[in-house]
Tab-separated table of C-alpha atoms in Angstrom:
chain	number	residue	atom	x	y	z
A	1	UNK	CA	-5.791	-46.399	14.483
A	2	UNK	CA	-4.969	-44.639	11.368
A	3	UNK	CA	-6.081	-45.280	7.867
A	4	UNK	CA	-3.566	-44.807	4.842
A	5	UNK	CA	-3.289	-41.158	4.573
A	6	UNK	CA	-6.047	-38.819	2.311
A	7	UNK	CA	-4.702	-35.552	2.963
A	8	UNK	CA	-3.362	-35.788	-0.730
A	9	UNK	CA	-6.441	-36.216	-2.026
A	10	UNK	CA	-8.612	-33.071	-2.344
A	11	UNK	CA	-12.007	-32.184	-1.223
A	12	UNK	CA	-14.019	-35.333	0.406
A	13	UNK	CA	-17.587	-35.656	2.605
A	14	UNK	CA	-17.817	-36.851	5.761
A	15	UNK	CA	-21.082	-36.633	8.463
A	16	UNK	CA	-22.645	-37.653	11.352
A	17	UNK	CA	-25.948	-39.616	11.299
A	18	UNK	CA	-28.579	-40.058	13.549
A	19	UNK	CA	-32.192	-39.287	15.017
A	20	UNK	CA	-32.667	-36.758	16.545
A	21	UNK	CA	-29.398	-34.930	15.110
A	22	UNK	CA	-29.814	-31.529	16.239
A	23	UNK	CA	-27.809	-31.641	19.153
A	24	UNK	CA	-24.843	-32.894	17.878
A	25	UNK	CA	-21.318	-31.023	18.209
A	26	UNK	CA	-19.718	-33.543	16.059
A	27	UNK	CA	-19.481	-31.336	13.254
A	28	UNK	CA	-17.881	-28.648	15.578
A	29	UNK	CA	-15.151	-30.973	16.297
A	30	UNK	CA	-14.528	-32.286	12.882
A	31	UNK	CA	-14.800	-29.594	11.169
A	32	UNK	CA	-12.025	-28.316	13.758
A	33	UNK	CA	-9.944	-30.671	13.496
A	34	UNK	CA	-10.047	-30.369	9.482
A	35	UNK	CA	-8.954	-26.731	9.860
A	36	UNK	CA	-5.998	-27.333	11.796
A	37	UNK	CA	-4.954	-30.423	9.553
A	38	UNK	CA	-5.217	-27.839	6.682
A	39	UNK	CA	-7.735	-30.739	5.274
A	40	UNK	CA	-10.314	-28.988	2.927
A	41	UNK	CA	-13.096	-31.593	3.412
A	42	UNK	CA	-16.471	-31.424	5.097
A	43	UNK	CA	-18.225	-32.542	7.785
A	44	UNK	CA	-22.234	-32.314	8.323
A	45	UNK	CA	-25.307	-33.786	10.143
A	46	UNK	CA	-28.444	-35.901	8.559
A	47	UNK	CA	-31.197	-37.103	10.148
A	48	UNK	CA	-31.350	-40.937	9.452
A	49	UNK	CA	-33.147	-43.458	11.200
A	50	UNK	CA	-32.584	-46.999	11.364
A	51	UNK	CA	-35.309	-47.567	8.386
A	52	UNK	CA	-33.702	-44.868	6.024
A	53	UNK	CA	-30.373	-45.874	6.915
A	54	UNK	CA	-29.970	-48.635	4.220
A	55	UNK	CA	-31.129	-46.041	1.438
A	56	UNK	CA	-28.666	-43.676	2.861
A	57	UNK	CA	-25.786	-46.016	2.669
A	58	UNK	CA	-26.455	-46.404	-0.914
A	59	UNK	CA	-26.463	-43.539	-1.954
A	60	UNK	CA	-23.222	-42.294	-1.155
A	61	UNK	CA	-20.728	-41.771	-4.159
A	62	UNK	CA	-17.230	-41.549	-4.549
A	63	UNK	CA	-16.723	-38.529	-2.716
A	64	UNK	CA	-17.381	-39.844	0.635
A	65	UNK	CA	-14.809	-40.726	3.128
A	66	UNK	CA	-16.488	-41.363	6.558
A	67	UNK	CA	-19.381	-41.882	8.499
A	68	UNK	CA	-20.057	-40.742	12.446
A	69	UNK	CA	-23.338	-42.843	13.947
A	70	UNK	CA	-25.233	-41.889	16.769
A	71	UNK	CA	-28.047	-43.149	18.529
A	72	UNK	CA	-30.173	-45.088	17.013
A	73	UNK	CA	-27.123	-46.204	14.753
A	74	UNK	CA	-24.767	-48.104	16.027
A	75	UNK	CA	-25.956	-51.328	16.400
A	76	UNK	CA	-28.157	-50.995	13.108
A	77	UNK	CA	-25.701	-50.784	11.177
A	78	UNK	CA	-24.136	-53.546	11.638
A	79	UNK	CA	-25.496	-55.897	9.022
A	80	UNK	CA	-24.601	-53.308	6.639
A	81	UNK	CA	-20.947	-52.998	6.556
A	82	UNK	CA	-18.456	-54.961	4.638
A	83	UNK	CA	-16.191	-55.781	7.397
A	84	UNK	CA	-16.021	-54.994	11.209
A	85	UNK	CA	-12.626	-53.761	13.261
A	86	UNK	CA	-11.825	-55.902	15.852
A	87	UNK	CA	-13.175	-53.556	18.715
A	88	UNK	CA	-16.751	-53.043	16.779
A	89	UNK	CA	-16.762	-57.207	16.587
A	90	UNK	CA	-15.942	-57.186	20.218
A	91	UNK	CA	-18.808	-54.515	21.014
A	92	UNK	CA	-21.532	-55.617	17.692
A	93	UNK	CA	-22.187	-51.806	17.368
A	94	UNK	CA	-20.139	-49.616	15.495
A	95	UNK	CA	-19.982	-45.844	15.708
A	96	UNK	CA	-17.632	-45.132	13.067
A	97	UNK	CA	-17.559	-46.437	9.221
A	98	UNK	CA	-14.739	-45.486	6.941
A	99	UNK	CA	-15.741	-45.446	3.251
A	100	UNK	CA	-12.523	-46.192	0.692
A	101	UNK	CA	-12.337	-48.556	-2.536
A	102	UNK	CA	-16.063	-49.356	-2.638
A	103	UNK	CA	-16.433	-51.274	1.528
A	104	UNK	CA	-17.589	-49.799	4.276
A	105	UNK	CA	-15.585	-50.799	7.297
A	106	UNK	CA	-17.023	-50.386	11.338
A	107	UNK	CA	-15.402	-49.305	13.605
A	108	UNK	CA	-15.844	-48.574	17.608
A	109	UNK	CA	-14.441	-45.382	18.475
A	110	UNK	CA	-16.297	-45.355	22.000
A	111	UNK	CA	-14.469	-48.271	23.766
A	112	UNK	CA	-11.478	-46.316	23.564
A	113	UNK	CA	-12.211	-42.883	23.449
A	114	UNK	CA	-14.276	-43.726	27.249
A	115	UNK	CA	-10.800	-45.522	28.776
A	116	UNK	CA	-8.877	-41.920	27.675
A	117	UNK	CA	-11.251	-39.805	28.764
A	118	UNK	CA	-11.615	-41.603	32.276
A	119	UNK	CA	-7.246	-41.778	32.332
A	120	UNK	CA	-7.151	-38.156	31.248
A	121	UNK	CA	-9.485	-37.289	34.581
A	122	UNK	CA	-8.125	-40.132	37.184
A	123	UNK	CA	-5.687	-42.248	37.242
A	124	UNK	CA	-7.176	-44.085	40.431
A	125	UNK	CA	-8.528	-47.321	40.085
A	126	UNK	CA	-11.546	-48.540	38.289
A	127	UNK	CA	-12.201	-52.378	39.275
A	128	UNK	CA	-16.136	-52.216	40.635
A	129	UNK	CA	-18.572	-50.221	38.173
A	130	UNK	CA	-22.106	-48.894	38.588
A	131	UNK	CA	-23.320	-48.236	35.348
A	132	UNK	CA	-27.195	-46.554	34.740
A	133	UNK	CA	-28.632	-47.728	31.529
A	134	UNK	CA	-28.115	-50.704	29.358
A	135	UNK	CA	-27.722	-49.524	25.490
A	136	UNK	CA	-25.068	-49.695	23.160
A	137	UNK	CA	-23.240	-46.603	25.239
A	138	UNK	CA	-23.021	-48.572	28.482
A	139	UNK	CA	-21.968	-51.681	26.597
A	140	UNK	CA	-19.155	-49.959	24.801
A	141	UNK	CA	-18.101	-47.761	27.973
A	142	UNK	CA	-18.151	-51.271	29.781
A	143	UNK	CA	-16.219	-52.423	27.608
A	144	UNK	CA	-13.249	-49.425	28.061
A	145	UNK	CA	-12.945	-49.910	31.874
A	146	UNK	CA	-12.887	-53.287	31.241
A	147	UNK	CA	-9.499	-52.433	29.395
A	148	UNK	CA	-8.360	-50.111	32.248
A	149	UNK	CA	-9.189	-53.161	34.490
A	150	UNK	CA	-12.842	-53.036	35.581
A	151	UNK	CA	-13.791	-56.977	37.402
A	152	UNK	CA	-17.179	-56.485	38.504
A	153	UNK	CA	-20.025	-53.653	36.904
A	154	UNK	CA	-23.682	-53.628	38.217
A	155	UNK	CA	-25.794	-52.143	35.319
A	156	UNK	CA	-28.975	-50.265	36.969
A	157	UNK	CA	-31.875	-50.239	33.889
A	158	UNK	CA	-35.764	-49.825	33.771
A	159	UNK	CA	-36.074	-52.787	32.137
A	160	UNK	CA	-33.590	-55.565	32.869
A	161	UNK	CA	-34.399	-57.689	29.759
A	162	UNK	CA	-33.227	-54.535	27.631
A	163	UNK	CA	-29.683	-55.291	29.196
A	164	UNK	CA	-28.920	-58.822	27.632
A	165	UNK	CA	-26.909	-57.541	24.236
A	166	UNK	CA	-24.587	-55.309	26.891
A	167	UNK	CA	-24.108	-58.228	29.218
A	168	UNK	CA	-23.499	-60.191	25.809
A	169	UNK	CA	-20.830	-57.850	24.910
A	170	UNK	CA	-18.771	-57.439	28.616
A	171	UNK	CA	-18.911	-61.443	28.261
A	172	UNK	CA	-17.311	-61.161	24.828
A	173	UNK	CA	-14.026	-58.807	26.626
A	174	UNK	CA	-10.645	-60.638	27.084
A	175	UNK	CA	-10.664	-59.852	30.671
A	176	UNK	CA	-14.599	-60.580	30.851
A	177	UNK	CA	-15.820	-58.522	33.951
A	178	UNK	CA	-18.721	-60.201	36.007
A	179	UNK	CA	-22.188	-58.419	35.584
A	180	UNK	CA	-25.216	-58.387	37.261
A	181	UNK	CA	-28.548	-56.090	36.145
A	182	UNK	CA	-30.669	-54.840	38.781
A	183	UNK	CA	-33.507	-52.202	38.533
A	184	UNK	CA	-32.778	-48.870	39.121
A	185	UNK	CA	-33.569	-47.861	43.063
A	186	UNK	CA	-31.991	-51.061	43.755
A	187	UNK	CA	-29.569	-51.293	46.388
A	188	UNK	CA	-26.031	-51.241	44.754
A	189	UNK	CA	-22.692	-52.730	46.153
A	190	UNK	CA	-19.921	-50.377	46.537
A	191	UNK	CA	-17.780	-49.121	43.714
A	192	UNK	CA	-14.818	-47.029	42.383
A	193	UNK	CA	-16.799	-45.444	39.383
A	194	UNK	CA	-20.472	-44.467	38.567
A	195	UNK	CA	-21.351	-44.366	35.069
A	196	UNK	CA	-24.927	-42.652	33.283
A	197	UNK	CA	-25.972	-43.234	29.711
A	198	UNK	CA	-29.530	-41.887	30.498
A	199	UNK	CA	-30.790	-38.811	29.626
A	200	UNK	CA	-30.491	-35.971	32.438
A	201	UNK	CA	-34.559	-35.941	33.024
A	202	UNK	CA	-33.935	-39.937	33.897
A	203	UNK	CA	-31.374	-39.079	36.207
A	204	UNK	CA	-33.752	-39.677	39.628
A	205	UNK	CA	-32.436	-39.396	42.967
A	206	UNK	CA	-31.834	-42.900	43.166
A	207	UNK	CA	-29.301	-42.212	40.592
A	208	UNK	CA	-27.815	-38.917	41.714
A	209	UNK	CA	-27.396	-40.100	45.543
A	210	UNK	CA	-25.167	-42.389	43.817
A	211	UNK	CA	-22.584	-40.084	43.656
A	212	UNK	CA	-21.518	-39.570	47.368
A	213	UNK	CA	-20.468	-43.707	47.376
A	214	UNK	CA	-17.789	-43.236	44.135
A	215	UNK	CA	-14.414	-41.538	44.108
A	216	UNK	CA	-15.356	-41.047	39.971
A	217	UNK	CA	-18.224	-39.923	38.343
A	218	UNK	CA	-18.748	-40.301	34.101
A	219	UNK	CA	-21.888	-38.482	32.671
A	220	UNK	CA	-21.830	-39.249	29.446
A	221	UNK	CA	-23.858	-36.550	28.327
A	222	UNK	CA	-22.569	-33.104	27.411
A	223	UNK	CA	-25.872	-30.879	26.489
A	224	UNK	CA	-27.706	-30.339	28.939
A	225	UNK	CA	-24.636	-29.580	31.365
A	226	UNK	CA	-24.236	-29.595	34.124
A	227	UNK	CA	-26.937	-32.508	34.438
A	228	UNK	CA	-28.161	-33.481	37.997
A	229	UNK	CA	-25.371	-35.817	38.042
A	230	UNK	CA	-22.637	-34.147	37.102
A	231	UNK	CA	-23.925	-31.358	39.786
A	232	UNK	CA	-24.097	-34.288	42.835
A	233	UNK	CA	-20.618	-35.443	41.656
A	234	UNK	CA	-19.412	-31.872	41.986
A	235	UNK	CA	-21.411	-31.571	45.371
A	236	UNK	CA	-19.708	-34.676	46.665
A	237	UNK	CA	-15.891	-34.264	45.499
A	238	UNK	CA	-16.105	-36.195	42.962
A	239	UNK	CA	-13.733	-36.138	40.087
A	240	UNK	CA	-16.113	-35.529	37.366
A	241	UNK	CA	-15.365	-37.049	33.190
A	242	UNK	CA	-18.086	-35.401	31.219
A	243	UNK	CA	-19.662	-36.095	27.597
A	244	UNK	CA	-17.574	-33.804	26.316
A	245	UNK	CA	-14.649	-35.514	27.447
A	246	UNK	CA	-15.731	-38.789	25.761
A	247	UNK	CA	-16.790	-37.085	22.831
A	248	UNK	CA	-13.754	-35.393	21.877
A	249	UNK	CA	-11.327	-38.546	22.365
A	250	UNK	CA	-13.858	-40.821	20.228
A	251	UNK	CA	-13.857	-37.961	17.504
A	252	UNK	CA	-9.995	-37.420	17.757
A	253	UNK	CA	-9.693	-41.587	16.825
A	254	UNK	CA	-12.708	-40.729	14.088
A	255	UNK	CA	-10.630	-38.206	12.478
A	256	UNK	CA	-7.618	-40.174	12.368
A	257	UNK	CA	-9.508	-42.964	10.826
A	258	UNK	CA	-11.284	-41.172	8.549
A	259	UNK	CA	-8.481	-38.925	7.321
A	260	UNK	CA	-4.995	-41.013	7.978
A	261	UNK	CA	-3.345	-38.047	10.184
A	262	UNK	CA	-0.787	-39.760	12.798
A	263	UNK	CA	-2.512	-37.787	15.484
A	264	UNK	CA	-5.727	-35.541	15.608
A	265	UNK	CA	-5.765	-32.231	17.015
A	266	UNK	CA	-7.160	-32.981	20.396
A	267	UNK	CA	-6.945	-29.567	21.483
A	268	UNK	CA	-8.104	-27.470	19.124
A	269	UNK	CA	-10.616	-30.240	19.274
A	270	UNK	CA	-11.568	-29.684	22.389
A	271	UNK	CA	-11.394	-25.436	22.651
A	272	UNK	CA	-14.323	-25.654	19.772
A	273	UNK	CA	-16.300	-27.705	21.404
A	274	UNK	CA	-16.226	-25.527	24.392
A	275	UNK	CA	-16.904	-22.624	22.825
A	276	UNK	CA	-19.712	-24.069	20.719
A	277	UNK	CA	-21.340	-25.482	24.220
A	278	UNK	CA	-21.052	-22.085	25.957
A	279	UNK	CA	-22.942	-20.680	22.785
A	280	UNK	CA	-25.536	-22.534	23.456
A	281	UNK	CA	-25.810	-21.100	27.083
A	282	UNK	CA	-26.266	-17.179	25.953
């Protein structure tokens, strides 16, 4: 997924945008990653919401070489790019943009970086999917065990009308898995994988009795951790993929993107992020 290399090229800016920001490790990761590429670029946070995000766009110079979006970015931004990678099309919410010779090119970092995070925890099979919430996460996670050959997902939501653009987007996958919507507390058919894009305090007991019916378990959230979830997944014997997980492997294919290095250093990557969650626990 590389972009031509601009290690060569001296000092450049690159952030993460979104609202509310202050959670973010991206700019642990990156900045990471920068250090052991020998890169001397940077890497911050801004608060941007979807009605400041056009000004923001604009007002980037020369210097800039990439953009990391977070909710409520991804699909918003859309309509402002130049041109759209193939997987960003496929999922019509981008969570990367690389800025070179005046464009702005989306990109979806998230289909993938969920498939490699699930691989790098199981190898077992993925086919039948629960997945809680119905946003641009769940579509694009869809979307990544779709590649690693999810058939069938059930997405559990508050609001089933809220869940059209994700059922929009598995329908839009090669392999187009069948999907139903059904409201949370529903009764769910049997599956290989659970999968939560809600925040931890939505995470009911209908959701975290979930757990004991799946062999995997993907929280996609990495602050608060362990969330009731991830605890009931470690309660049952679950094999657990965390946020963390997904957010290093999406940042690893943002860096290479951004930066043109053959391979990130998922590693290192990772190690900082660790460290800079356990700060956060002292």
């Amino acid at each position: 997924m590389a972009s031509t290399s601009l290690s060569g090229t001296g000092s450049r800016r690159c952030a993460v945008l979104g609202a509310p920001i202050g959670h973010t490790l991206s700019p642990v990761l990156h900045r990471a990653a920068y250090a052991e590429l020998g890169l001397d670029w940077s890497y911050d946070a801004h608060e941007v919401t979807e009605q400041t995000l056009p000004g923001f766009l604009d007002g980037l110079d020369e210097s800039w070489r990439g953009l990391s979006l977070t909710m409520p970015l991804k699909r918003a931004v859309v309509p402002l790019l130049d041109t759209l990678s193939e997987r960003a099309e496929q999922a019509g919410a981008a969570n990367t943009v690389v800025l070179a010779d005046r464009r702005r090119t989306g990109h979806n970092t998230d289909v993938p970086g969920a498939a490699a995070a699930v691989r790098e925890r199981s190898d077992g099979p993925v086919e039948r999917a629960v997945i809680v919430g119905g946003g641009a996460t769940a579509a694009s996670t869809l979307l990544g065990l779709s590649d690693l050959g999810c058939r069938a997902a059930t997405l559990l939501v508050r609001d089933e009308s809220r869940a059209a653009a994700t059922v929009a987007t598995a329908a839009r996958h090669p392999a187009a898995p069948a999907v139903e919507v059904r409201r949370i507390g529903a009764p769910v058919p049997d599956a290989d994988i659970l999968v939560s894009t809600v925040p931890a305090h939505a995470q009911s007991r209908d959701v975290t009795a979930l757990a004991d019916r799946v062999g995997v378990v993907f929280d996609v959230l990495y602050d608060p951790w362990p969330t009731p979830l991830a605890r009931a997944a470690l309660e049952a014997g679950a094999t657990l993929v965390s946020g963390l997980d997904l957010l290093v492997h999406q940042a690893a294919l943002q860096v290479e993107l951004m930066t043109g290095a053959a391979a990130a250093p998922l590693a290192a990557m990772r190690r900082a992020g660790e460290r800079a969650l356990a700060a956060r626990t002292h």
